[in-house]
Coordinates of N, CA and C in Angstrom, one line a residue:
M1 N 0.8 -1.2 0.0 CA 0.0 0.0 0.0 C 0.9 1.2 0.0
N2 N 0.6 2.2 -0.8 CA 1.3 3.4 -1.0 C 0.8 4.4 0.1
R3 N 1.7 4.7 1.1 CA 1.3 5.7 2.1 C 1.5 7.1 1.8
T4 N 1.9 7.4 0.6 CA 2.1 8.8 0.2 C 0.8 9.4 -0.4
I5 N -0.1 8.5 -0.7 CA -1.4 8.8 -1.3 C -2.5 8.6 -0.3
H6 N -3.3 9.6 0.0 CA -4.4 9.5 1.0 C -5.7 9.9 0.2
F7 N -6.8 9.1 0.5 CA -8.1 9.5 -0.1 C -9.2 9.0 0.8
A8 N -10.4 9.6 0.6 CA -11.5 9.3 1.4 C -11.9 7.8 1.2
G9 N -12.1 7.1 2.3 CA -12.5 5.7 2.2 C -11.3 4.7 2.1
D10 N -10.1 5.1 2.4 CA -8.9 4.2 2.3 C -8.7 3.4 3.5
G11 N -9.6 3.6 4.6 CA -9.6 2.8 5.8 C -8.6 3.3 6.8
L12 N -8.0 4.5 6.6 CA -7.0 5.0 7.6 C -7.6 6.0 8.6
G13 N -8.9 6.2 8.5 CA -9.5 7.1 9.4 C -9.4 8.6 9.0
P14 N -10.0 9.5 9.9 CA -10.0 10.9 9.6 C -8.6 11.5 9.7
R15 N -8.2 12.5 8.9 CA -6.9 13.1 8.9 C -7.0 14.6 8.8
K16 N -6.0 15.3 9.2 CA -5.9 16.7 8.9 C -4.8 16.9 7.8
V17 N -5.1 17.7 6.9 CA -4.3 17.9 5.7 C -3.8 19.4 5.7
F18 N -2.5 19.6 5.5 CA -1.9 20.9 5.5 C -1.2 21.1 4.2
V19 N -1.4 22.3 3.5 CA -0.7 22.6 2.3 C 0.1 23.9 2.6
N20 N 1.4 23.9 2.5 CA 2.2 25.0 2.9 C 1.9 25.6 4.3
G21 N 1.6 24.7 5.2 CA 1.3 25.1 6.6 C -0.1 25.5 6.9
N22 N -1.0 25.6 5.9 CA -2.4 26.0 6.0 C -3.3 24.8 6.0
Q23 N -4.1 24.6 7.0 CA -5.0 23.5 7.1 C -6.1 23.6 6.0
I24 N -6.4 22.5 5.3 CA -7.4 22.5 4.3 C -8.5 21.6 4.7
D25 N -9.8 22.0 4.7 CA -10.9 21.2 5.0 C -11.6 20.7 3.7
G26 N -12.3 19.6 3.8 CA -13.0 19.0 2.7 C -12.1 18.3 1.7
V27 N -11.0 17.8 2.1 CA -10.0 17.1 1.2 C -10.5 15.7 0.9
F28 N -10.5 15.3 -0.3 CA -10.9 14.0 -0.7 C -9.7 13.2 -1.4
F29 N -8.6 13.9 -1.7 CA -7.4 13.3 -2.2 C -6.2 14.1 -1.9
A30 N -5.2 13.4 -1.4 CA -3.9 14.1 -1.1 C -2.7 13.2 -1.5
D31 N -1.8 13.7 -2.3 CA -0.6 13.0 -2.7 C 0.6 13.8 -2.1
I32 N 1.3 13.2 -1.1 CA 2.4 13.9 -0.4 C 3.6 14.0 -1.4
Q33 N 3.9 12.9 -2.1 CA 5.1 12.9 -2.9 C 5.0 13.9 -4.1
R34 N 3.8 14.0 -4.7 CA 3.7 14.9 -5.8 C 3.2 16.3 -5.4
G35 N 2.8 16.5 -4.1 CA 2.4 17.8 -3.6 C 1.1 18.3 -4.1
I36 N 0.1 17.4 -4.2 CA -1.2 17.7 -4.8 C -2.3 17.4 -3.8
V37 N -3.2 18.3 -3.6 CA -4.4 18.1 -2.8 C -5.6 18.5 -3.6
R38 N -6.7 17.7 -3.6 CA -8.0 18.0 -4.2 C -9.0 18.1 -3.1
Y39 N -9.8 19.1 -3.2 CA -10.8 19.3 -2.1 C -12.0 20.0 -2.6
H40 N -13.1 19.9 -1.8 CA -14.4 20.6 -2.1 C -14.4 21.9 -1.2
P41 N -14.4 23.1 -1.8 CA -14.4 24.3 -1.0 C -15.8 24.5 -0.4
R42 N -15.9 25.1 0.7 CA -17.2 25.4 1.4 C -17.6 26.8 1.1
P43 N -18.9 27.1 1.0 CA -20.0 26.2 0.9 C -20.0 25.3 -0.3
F44 N -20.5 24.1 -0.2 CA -20.6 23.2 -1.4 C -21.4 23.9 -2.5
R45 N -21.0 23.7 -3.7 CA -21.9 24.1 -4.8 C -21.7 23.2 -6.0
A46 N -22.7 23.2 -6.9 CA -22.7 22.3 -8.0 C -21.7 22.8 -9.1
H47 N -21.1 21.9 -9.8 CA -20.3 22.3 -10.9 C -21.1 22.9 -12.1
K48 N -20.7 23.9 -12.7 CA -21.6 24.6 -13.7 C -21.7 23.7 -15.0
R49 N -20.7 23.0 -15.5 CA -20.8 22.3 -16.7 C -21.0 20.8 -16.5
R50 N -20.5 20.3 -15.4 CA -20.6 18.8 -15.1 C -21.8 18.6 -14.1
K51 N -23.0 18.5 -14.7 CA -24.2 18.4 -13.8 C -24.1 17.2 -12.9
G52 N -24.5 17.4 -11.7 CA -24.6 16.3 -10.7 C -23.3 16.1 -10.0
E53 N -22.3 16.9 -10.2 CA -21.0 16.8 -9.5 C -20.7 18.1 -8.7
L54 N -20.0 17.9 -7.6 CA -19.6 19.1 -6.8 C -18.4 19.8 -7.4
Y55 N -18.3 21.1 -7.2 CA -17.2 21.9 -7.6 C -16.0 21.5 -6.8
E56 N -14.8 21.3 -7.4 CA -13.6 20.9 -6.7 C -12.4 21.8 -7.1
R57 N -11.5 21.9 -6.2 CA -10.3 22.7 -6.5 C -9.0 21.8 -6.3
T58 N -7.9 22.2 -6.9 CA -6.6 21.5 -6.7 C -5.6 22.5 -6.2
L59 N -4.9 22.1 -5.1 CA -3.8 22.9 -4.6 C -2.5 22.2 -4.8
K60 N -1.4 22.9 -5.0 CA -0.1 22.3 -5.1 C 0.8 23.0 -4.1
G61 N 1.7 22.2 -3.5 CA 2.7 22.8 -2.6 C 3.2 21.7 -1.7
R62 N 3.7 22.1 -0.5 CA 4.3 21.1 0.5 C 3.1 20.5 1.3
V63 N 2.8 19.3 1.1 CA 1.6 18.6 1.7 C 2.1 17.8 2.9
E64 N 1.3 18.0 4.0 CA 1.5 17.2 5.2 C 0.2 16.6 5.6
V65 N 0.2 15.3 6.0 CA -1.0 14.7 6.4 C -0.8 14.1 7.8
F66 N -1.7 14.4 8.8 CA -1.6 13.8 10.1 C -2.9 13.2 10.5
P67 N -2.9 12.1 11.2 CA -4.1 11.5 11.8 C -4.7 12.6 12.8
C68 N -6.0 12.6 12.9 CA -6.7 13.6 13.7 C -6.2 13.5 15.2
G69 N -5.8 14.6 15.8 CA -5.3 14.6 17.1 C -3.8 14.7 17.2
E70 N -3.1 14.6 16.1 CA -1.6 14.6 16.1 C -1.1 15.7 15.2
A71 N -1.9 16.7 14.9 CA -1.4 17.8 14.0 C -0.7 18.9 14.8
Q72 N 0.4 19.3 14.3 CA 1.2 20.5 14.9 C 1.0 20.6 16.3

């Protein structure tokens, strides 16, 4: 199992994700090695062109992932 990739439903429990030292909420995919995080910004909204999907954003930078209760 590759522990540099984290995603919702991978069985590792809830985590806190930081990009360049800033905590990001609503993360559904994080790759530590490549420095990529995909998340749903709040408030949730529908995607304009892809009907039935939530709008999502991608961030790039220094990614850190901690199990809940062990962050900074």
